[in-house]
CSV table of C-alpha atoms in Angstrom, one decimal:
chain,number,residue,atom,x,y,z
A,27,UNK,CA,-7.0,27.1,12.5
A,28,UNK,CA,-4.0,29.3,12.9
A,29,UNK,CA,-2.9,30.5,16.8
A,30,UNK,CA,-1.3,33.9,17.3
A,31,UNK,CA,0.2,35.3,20.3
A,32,UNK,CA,0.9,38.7,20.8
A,33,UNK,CA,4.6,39.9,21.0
A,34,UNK,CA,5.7,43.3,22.1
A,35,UNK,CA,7.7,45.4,19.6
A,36,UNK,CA,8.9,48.4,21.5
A,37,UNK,CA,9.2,48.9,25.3
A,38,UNK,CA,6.7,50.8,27.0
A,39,UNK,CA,8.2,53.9,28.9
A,40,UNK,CA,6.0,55.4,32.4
A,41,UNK,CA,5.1,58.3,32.5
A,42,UNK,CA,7.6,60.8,35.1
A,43,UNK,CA,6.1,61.4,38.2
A,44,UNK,CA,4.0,64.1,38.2
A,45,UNK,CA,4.0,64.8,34.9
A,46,UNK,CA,1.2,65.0,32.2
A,47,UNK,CA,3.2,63.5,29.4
A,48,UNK,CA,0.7,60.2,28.2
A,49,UNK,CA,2.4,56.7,28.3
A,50,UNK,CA,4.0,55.6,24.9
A,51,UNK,CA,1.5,53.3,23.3
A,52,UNK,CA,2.5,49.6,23.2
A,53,UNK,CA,3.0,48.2,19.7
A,54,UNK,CA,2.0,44.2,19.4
A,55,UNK,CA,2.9,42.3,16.6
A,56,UNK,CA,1.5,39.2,16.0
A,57,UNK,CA,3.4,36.0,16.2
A,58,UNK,CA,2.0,33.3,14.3
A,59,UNK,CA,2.5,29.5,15.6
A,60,UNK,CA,0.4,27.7,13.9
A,61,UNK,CA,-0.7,27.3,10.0
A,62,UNK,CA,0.4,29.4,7.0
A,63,UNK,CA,2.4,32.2,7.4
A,64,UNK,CA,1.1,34.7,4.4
A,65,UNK,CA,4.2,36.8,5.0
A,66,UNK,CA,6.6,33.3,4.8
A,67,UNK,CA,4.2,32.1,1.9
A,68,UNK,CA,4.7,35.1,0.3
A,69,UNK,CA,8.4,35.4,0.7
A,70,UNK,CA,9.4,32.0,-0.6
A,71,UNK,CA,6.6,32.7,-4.1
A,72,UNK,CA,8.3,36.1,-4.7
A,73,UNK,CA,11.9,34.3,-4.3
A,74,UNK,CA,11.3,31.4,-6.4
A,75,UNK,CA,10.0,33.4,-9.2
A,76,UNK,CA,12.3,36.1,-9.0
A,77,UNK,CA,15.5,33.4,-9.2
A,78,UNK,CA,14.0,31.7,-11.5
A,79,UNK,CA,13.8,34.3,-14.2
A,80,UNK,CA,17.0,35.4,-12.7
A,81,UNK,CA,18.6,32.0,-13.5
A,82,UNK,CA,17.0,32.3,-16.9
A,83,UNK,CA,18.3,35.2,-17.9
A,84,UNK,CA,22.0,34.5,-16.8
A,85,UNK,CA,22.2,31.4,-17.4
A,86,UNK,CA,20.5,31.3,-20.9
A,87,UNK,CA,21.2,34.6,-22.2
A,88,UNK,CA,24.2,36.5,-20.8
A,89,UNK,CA,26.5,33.4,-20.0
A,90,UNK,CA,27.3,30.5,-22.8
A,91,UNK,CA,26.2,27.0,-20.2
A,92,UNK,CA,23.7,24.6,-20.7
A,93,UNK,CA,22.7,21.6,-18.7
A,94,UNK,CA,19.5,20.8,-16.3
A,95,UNK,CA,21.3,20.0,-13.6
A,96,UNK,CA,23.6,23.3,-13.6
A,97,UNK,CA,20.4,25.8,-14.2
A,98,UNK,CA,18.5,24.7,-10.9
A,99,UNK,CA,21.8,24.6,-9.1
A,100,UNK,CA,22.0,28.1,-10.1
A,101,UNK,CA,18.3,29.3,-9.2
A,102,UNK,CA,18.9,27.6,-6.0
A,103,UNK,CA,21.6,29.9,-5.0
A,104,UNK,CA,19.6,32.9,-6.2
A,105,UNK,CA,16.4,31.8,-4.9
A,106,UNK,CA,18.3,31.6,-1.0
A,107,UNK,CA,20.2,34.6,-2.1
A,108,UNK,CA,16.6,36.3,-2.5
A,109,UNK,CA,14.6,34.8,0.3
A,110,UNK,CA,17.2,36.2,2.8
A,111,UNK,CA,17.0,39.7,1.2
A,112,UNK,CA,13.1,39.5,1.6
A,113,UNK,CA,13.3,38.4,5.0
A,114,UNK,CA,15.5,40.9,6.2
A,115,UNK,CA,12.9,43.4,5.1
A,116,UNK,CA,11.0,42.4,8.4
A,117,UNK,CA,13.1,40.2,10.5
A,118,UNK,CA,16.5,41.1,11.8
A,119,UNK,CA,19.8,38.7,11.4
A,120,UNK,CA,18.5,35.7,14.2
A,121,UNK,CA,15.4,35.6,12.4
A,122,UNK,CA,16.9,35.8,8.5
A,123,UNK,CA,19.6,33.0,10.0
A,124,UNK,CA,16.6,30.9,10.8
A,125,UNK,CA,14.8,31.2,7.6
A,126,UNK,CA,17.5,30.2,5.5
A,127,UNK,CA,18.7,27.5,7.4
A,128,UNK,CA,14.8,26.5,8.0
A,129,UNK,CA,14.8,26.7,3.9
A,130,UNK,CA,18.3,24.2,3.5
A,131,UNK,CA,17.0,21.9,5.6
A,132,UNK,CA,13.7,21.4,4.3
A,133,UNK,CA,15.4,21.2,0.6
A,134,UNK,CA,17.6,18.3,2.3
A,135,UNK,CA,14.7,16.3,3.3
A,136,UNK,CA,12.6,16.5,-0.4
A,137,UNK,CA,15.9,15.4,-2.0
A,138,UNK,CA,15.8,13.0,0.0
A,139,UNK,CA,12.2,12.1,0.1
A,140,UNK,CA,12.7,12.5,-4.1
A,141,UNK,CA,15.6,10.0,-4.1
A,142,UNK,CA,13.8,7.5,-2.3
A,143,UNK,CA,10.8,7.4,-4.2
A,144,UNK,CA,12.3,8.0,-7.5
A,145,UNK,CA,14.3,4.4,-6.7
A,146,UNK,CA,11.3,3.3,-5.8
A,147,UNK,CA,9.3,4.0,-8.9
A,148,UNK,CA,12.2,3.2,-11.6
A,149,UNK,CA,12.5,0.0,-10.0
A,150,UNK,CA,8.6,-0.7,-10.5
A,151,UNK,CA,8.7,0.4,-13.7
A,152,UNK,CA,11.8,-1.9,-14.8
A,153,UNK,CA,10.3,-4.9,-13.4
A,154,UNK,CA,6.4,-4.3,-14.0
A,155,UNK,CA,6.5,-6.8,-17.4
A,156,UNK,CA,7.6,-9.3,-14.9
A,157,UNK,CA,4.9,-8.5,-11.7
A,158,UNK,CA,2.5,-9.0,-14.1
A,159,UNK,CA,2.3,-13.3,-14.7
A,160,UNK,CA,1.6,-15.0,-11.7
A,161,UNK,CA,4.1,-17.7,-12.4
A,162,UNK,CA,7.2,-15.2,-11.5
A,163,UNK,CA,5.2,-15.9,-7.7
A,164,UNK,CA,4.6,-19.8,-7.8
A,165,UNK,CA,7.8,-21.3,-10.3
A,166,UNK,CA,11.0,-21.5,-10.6
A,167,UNK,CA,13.6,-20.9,-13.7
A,168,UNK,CA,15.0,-24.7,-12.8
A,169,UNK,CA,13.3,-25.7,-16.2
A,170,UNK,CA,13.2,-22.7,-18.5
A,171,UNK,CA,16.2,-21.4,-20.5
A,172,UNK,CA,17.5,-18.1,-20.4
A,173,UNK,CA,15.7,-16.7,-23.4
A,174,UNK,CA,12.1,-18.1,-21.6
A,175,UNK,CA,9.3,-15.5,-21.7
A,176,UNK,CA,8.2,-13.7,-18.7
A,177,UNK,CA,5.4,-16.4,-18.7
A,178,UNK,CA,7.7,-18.6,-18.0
A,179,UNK,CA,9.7,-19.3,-14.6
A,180,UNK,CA,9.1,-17.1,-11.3
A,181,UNK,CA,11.3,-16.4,-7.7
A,182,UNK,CA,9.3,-18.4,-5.2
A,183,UNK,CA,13.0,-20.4,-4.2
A,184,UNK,CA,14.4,-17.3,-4.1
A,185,UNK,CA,11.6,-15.8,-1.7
A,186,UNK,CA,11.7,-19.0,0.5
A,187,UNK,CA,15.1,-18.6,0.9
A,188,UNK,CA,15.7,-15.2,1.7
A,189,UNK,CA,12.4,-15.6,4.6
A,190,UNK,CA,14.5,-18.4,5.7
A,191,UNK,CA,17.8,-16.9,6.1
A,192,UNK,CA,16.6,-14.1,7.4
A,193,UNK,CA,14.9,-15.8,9.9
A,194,UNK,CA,17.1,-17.8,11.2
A,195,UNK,CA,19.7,-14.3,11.3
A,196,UNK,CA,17.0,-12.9,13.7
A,197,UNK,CA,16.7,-15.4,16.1
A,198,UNK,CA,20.4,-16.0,16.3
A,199,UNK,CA,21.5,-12.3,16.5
A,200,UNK,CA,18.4,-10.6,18.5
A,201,UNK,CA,18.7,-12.0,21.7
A,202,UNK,CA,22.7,-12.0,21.8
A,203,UNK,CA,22.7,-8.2,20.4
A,204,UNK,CA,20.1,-7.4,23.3
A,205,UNK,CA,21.8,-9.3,25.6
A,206,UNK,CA,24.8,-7.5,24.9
A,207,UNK,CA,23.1,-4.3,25.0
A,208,UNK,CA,21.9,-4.9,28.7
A,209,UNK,CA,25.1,-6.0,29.9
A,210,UNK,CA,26.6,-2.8,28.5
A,211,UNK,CA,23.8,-0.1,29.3
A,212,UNK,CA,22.4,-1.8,32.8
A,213,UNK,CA,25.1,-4.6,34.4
A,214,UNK,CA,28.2,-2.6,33.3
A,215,UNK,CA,30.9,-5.0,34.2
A,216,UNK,CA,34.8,-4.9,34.1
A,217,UNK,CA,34.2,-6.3,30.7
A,218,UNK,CA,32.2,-3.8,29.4
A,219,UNK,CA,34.6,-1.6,27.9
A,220,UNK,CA,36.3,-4.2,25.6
A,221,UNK,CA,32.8,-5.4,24.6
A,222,UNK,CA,32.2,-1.8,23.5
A,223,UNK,CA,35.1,-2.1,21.4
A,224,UNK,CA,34.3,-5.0,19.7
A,225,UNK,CA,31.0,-4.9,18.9
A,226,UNK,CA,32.3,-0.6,17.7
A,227,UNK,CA,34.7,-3.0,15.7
A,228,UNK,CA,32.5,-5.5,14.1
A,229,UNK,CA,30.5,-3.2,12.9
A,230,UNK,CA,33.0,-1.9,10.6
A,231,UNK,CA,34.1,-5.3,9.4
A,232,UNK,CA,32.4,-5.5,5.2
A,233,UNK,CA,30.1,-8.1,4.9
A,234,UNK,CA,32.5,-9.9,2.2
A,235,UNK,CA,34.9,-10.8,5.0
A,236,UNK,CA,32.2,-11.9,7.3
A,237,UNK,CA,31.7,-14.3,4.5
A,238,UNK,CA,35.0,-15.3,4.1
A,239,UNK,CA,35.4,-16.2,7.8
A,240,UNK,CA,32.3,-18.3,7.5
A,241,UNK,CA,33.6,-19.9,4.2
A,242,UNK,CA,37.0,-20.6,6.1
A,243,UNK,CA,35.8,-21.8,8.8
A,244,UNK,CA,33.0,-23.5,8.4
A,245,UNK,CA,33.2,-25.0,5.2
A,246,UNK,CA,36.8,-25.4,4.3
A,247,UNK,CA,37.9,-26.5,8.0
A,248,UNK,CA,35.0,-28.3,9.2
A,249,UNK,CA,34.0,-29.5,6.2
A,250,UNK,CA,30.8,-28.3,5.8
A,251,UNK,CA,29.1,-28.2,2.7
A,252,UNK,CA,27.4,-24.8,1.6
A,253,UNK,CA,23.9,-23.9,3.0
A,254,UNK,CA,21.6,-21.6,3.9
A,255,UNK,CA,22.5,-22.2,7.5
A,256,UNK,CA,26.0,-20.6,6.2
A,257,UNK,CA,24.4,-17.6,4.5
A,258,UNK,CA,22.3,-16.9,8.4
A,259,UNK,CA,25.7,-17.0,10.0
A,260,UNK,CA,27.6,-14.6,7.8
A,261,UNK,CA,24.5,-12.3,8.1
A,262,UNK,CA,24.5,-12.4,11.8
A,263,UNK,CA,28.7,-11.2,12.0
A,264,UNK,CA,26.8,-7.8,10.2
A,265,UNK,CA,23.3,-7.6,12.4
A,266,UNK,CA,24.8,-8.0,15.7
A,267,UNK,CA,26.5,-4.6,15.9
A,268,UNK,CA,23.8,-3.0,14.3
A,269,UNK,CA,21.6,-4.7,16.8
A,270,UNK,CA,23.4,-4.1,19.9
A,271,UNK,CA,24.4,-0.4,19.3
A,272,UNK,CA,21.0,0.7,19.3
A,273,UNK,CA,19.6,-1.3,21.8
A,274,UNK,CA,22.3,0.2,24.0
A,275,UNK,CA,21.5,3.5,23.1
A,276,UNK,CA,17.7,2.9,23.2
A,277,UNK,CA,18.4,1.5,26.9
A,278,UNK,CA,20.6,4.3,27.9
A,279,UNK,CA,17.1,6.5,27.3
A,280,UNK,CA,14.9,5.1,29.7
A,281,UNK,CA,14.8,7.3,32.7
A,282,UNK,CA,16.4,6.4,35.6
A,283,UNK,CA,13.6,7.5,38.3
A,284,UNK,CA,12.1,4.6,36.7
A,285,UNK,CA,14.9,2.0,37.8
A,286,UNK,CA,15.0,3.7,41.1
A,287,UNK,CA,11.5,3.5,41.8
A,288,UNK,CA,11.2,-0.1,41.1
A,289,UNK,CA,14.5,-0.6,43.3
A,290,UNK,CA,12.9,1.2,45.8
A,291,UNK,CA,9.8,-1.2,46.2
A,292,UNK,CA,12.4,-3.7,47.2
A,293,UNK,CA,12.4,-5.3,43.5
A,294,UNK,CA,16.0,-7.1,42.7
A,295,UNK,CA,18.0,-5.3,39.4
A,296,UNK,CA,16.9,-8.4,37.6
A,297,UNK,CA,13.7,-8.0,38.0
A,298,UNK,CA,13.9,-4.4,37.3
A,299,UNK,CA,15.5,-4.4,34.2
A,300,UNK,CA,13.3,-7.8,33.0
A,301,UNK,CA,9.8,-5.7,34.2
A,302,UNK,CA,10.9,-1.5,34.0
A,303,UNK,CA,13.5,-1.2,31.4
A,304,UNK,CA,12.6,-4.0,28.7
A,305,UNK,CA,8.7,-2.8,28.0
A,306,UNK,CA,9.7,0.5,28.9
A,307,UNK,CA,12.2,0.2,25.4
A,308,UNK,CA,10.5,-2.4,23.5
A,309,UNK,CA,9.4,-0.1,20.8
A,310,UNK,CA,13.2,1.3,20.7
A,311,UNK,CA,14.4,-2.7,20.9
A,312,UNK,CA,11.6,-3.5,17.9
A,313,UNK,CA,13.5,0.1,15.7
A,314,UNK,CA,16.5,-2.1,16.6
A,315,UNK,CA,15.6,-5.0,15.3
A,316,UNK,CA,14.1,-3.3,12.1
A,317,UNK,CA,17.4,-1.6,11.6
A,318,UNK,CA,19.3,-5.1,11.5
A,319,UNK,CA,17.4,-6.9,9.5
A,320,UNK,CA,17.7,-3.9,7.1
A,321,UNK,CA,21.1,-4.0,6.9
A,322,UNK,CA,21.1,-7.6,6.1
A,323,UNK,CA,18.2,-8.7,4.0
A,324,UNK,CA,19.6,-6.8,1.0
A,325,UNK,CA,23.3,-8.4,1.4
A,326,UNK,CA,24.4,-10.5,-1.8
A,327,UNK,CA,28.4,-10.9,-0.8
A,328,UNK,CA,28.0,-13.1,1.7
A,329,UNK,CA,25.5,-15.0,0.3
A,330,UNK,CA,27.2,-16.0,-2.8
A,331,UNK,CA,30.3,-17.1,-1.3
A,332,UNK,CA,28.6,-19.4,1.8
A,333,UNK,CA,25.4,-20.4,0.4
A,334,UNK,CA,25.9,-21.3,-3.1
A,335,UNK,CA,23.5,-20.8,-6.3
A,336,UNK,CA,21.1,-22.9,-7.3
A,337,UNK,CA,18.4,-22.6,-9.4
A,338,UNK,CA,16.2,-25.3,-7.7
A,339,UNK,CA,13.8,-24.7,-4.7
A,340,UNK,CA,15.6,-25.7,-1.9
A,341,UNK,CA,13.6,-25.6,1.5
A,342,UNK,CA,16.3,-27.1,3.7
A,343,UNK,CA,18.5,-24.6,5.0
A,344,UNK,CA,21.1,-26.9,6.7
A,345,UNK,CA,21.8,-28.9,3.4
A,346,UNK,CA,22.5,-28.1,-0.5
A,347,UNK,CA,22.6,-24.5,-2.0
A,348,UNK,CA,20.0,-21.9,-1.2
A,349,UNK,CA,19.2,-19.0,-3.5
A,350,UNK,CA,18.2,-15.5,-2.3
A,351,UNK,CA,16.6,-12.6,-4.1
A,352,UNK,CA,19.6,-10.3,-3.7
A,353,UNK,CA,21.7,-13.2,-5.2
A,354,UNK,CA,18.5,-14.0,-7.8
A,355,UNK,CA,19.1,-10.2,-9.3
A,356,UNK,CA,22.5,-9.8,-9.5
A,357,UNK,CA,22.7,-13.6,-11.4
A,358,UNK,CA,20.0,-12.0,-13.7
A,359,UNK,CA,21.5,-8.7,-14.1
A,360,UNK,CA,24.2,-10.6,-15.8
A,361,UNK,CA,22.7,-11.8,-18.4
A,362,UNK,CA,22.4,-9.5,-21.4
A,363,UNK,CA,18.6,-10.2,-22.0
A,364,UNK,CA,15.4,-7.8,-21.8
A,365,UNK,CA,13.3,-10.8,-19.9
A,366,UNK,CA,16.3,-11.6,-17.3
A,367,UNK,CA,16.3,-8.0,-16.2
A,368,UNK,CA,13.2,-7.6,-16.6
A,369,UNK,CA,12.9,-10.4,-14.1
A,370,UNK,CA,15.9,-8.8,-11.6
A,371,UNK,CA,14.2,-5.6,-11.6
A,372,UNK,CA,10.8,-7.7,-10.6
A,373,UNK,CA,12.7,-9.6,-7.9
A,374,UNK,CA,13.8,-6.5,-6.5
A,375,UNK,CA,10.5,-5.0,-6.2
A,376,UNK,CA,9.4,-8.2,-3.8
A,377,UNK,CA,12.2,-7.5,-2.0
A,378,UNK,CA,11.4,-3.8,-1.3
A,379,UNK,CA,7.4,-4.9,-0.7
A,380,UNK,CA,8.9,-7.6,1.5
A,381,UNK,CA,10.9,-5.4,3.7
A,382,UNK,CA,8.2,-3.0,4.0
A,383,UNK,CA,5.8,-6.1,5.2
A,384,UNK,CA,7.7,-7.7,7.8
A,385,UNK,CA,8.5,-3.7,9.3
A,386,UNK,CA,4.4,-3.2,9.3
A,387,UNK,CA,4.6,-6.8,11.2
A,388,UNK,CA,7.2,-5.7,13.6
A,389,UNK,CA,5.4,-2.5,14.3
A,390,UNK,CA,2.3,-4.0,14.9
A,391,UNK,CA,3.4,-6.7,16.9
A,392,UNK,CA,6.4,-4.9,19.5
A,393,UNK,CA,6.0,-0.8,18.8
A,394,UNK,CA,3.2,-0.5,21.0
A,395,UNK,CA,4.3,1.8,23.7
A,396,UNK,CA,3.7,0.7,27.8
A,397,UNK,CA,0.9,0.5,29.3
A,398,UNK,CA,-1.2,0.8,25.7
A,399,UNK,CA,-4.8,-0.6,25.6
A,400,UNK,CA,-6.0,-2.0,22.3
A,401,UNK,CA,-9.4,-0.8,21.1
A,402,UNK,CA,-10.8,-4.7,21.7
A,403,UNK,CA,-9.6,-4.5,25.3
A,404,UNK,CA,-11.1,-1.2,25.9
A,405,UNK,CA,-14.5,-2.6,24.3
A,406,UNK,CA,-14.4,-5.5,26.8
A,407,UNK,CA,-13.6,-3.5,29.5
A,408,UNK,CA,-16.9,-1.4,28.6
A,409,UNK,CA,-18.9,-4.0,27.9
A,410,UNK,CA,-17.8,-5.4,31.7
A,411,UNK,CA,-18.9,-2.6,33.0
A,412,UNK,CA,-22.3,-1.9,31.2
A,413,UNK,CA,-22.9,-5.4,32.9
A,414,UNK,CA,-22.3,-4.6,35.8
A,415,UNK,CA,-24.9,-1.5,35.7
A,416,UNK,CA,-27.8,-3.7,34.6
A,417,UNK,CA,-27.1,-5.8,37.1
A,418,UNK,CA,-29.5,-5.6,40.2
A,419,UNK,CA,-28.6,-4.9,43.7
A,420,UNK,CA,-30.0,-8.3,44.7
A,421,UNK,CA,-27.6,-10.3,42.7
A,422,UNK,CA,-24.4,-11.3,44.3
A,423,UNK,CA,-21.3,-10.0,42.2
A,424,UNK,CA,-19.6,-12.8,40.6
């Protein structure tokens, strides 16, 4: 159901006094807010059939070019070239202005939208021969060749290790990032200025030389030997930042009666932040969180130079080489056979189905906003009182 208000379109002039001359009738125009526009609908159907046989005729007839890519480019132009014209047949240059740049931005977001899910598809595509055995879930390729069948070998060491490391980056960078975050957005120390500038600088810093100061550090002057433990530490150098910034900016968004009302009851600024600000941002903190492990779970860099390859299943992340599913498809994307891409492609569809999992999880279990009821509490709570209306008037109240 469409809403309409009415908008006046021409002044309405008094009458002089004393004179018989009527009042000039008002005219309204209707100013749709809600649903379909016709007029809108019909502007942008007329446009993009008028620059598309526009295009045709140019661009296939009267000018020697060929090429996809270049025709649409061209009936793109024409088609905004033609939607303004329309428009400006009952809208004047504000509202033509908005159109168009109403029109841009909407083509910005189905490219994008398009993108997304054409990656998406061609990557399912590529790796469905491989999705389709249950042994590319359950094995290994520790005792198959490189020529093995699909039928033969799977990515469960790679999954475990890339839960694992992953894991361990989350619990080591989420509560220093938030941490961090408070200290800049609520304590706001002398201190707070250069830790600004570092954390602005880390987050510039390419994952390959966070895993080269890991590598030099922890393995060629301590001695350590290369582990998953490694890989977690040269994915936290890239989460933190990512972490922190938008917790800070997440923080900074709470409103501040809020923190002067619990200051007010007499509450310390410990206790404010802990109780007001934290749930007030936790499903801002749990975006956070999602954006980190997004910029990490995909990184291959790091991985390869701190936490070895291995083809084995390797559960212990403190000793021996651990294998990933970034680093699992780009060792198989090496190899110049159908089955080993085959089986990248399928790796990277796990990957993407694994992201999407542990987001749902992380949604789920922080995004609720404060003060939310689940359905199961409000049931409860109906349920309580249902009892307590049966109950008679003689019986004490428990």
């Amino acid at each position: 159901m469409s809403t309409v208000l009415d908008q006046e379109t021409a002044p309405t002039r008094p009458p002089a006094p004393g004179s018989a001359e009527p009042a000039v009738r008002r005219e309204v125009r209707r100013v749709r807010i809600g649903g379909p526009d016709p007029e809108l609908v019909s502007h942008v159907v007329g446009s993009a059939a008028g620059a598309l046989a526009l295009s045709w005729m140019v661009y296939e007839q009267l000018v020697p070019m060929t090429g996809a890519i270049g025709f649409w480019l061209c009936w793109y132009v024409a088609f905004l070239a033609l939607f303004a014209a329309m428009s400006a047949t009952s809208l004047d240059r504000v509202g033509v202005t908005d159109r168009v740049v109403g029109a841009l931005v909407t083509t910005a977001g189905l490219v994008l939208v398009a993108c997304l899910v054409g990656i998406v598809v061609f990557t399912f595509l590529r790796g469905k021969d491989a999705l389709s055995h249950l042994n590319f879930y359950t094995q290994t390729t520790a005792f198959i060749g490189p020529e093995a069948p699909l039928d033969q070998g799977g990515i469960v060491a790679a999954m475990v290790g890339t839960l694992e490391q992953v894991a361990i980056s989350v619990v080591l960078s989420v509560p220093l990032a938030i941490a961090t975050a408070v200290y800049l957005s609520e304590v706001r120390g002398r201190l707070a200025r250069l830790v600004r500038t570092v954390v602005e600088a880390m987050s510039a810093v390419p994952t390959i030389v966070a895993g080269l100061f890991i590598y030099s550090m922890l393995i060629l002057k301590f001695g350590q030997e290369r582990s998953g433990f490694a890989a977690s530490l040269a994915l936290c150098i890239s989460m933190i930042p990512v972490v922190c910034t938008t917790a800070e900016v997440v923080l900074r968004l709470v409103p501040n009666g809020l923190r002067e009302a619990s200051l007010a009851l007499g509450t310390t600024h410990w206790q404010t932040v802990r109780r007001v600000v934290l749930p007030t941002a936790r499903p801002g903190l749990v975006t956070a969180v999602l954006l980190g492990v997004a910029r990490v779970i995909g990184e291959t860099s790091p991985v390869l130079l701190v936490a070895g390859s291995t083809i084995e299943l390797n559960a212990d992340p403190m000793h021996g080489p651990m294998l990933s599913l970034p680093l699992f498809a780009f060792t198989q994307m090496k190899m110049p056979l159908d089955t080993a891409i085959a089986r990248a492609f399928g790796s990277c569809v796990v990957l993407l189905v694994l992201v999407v999992v542990l987001f749902a999880l992380a949604r789920i279990l922080g995004g609720r906003p404060p003060g939310h009821v689940s359905r199961r509490t409000l049931r409860r709570r109906a349920q309580q009182r249902q009892a307590r209306a049966r109950r008679p008037e003689s019986e004490p109240a428990r």
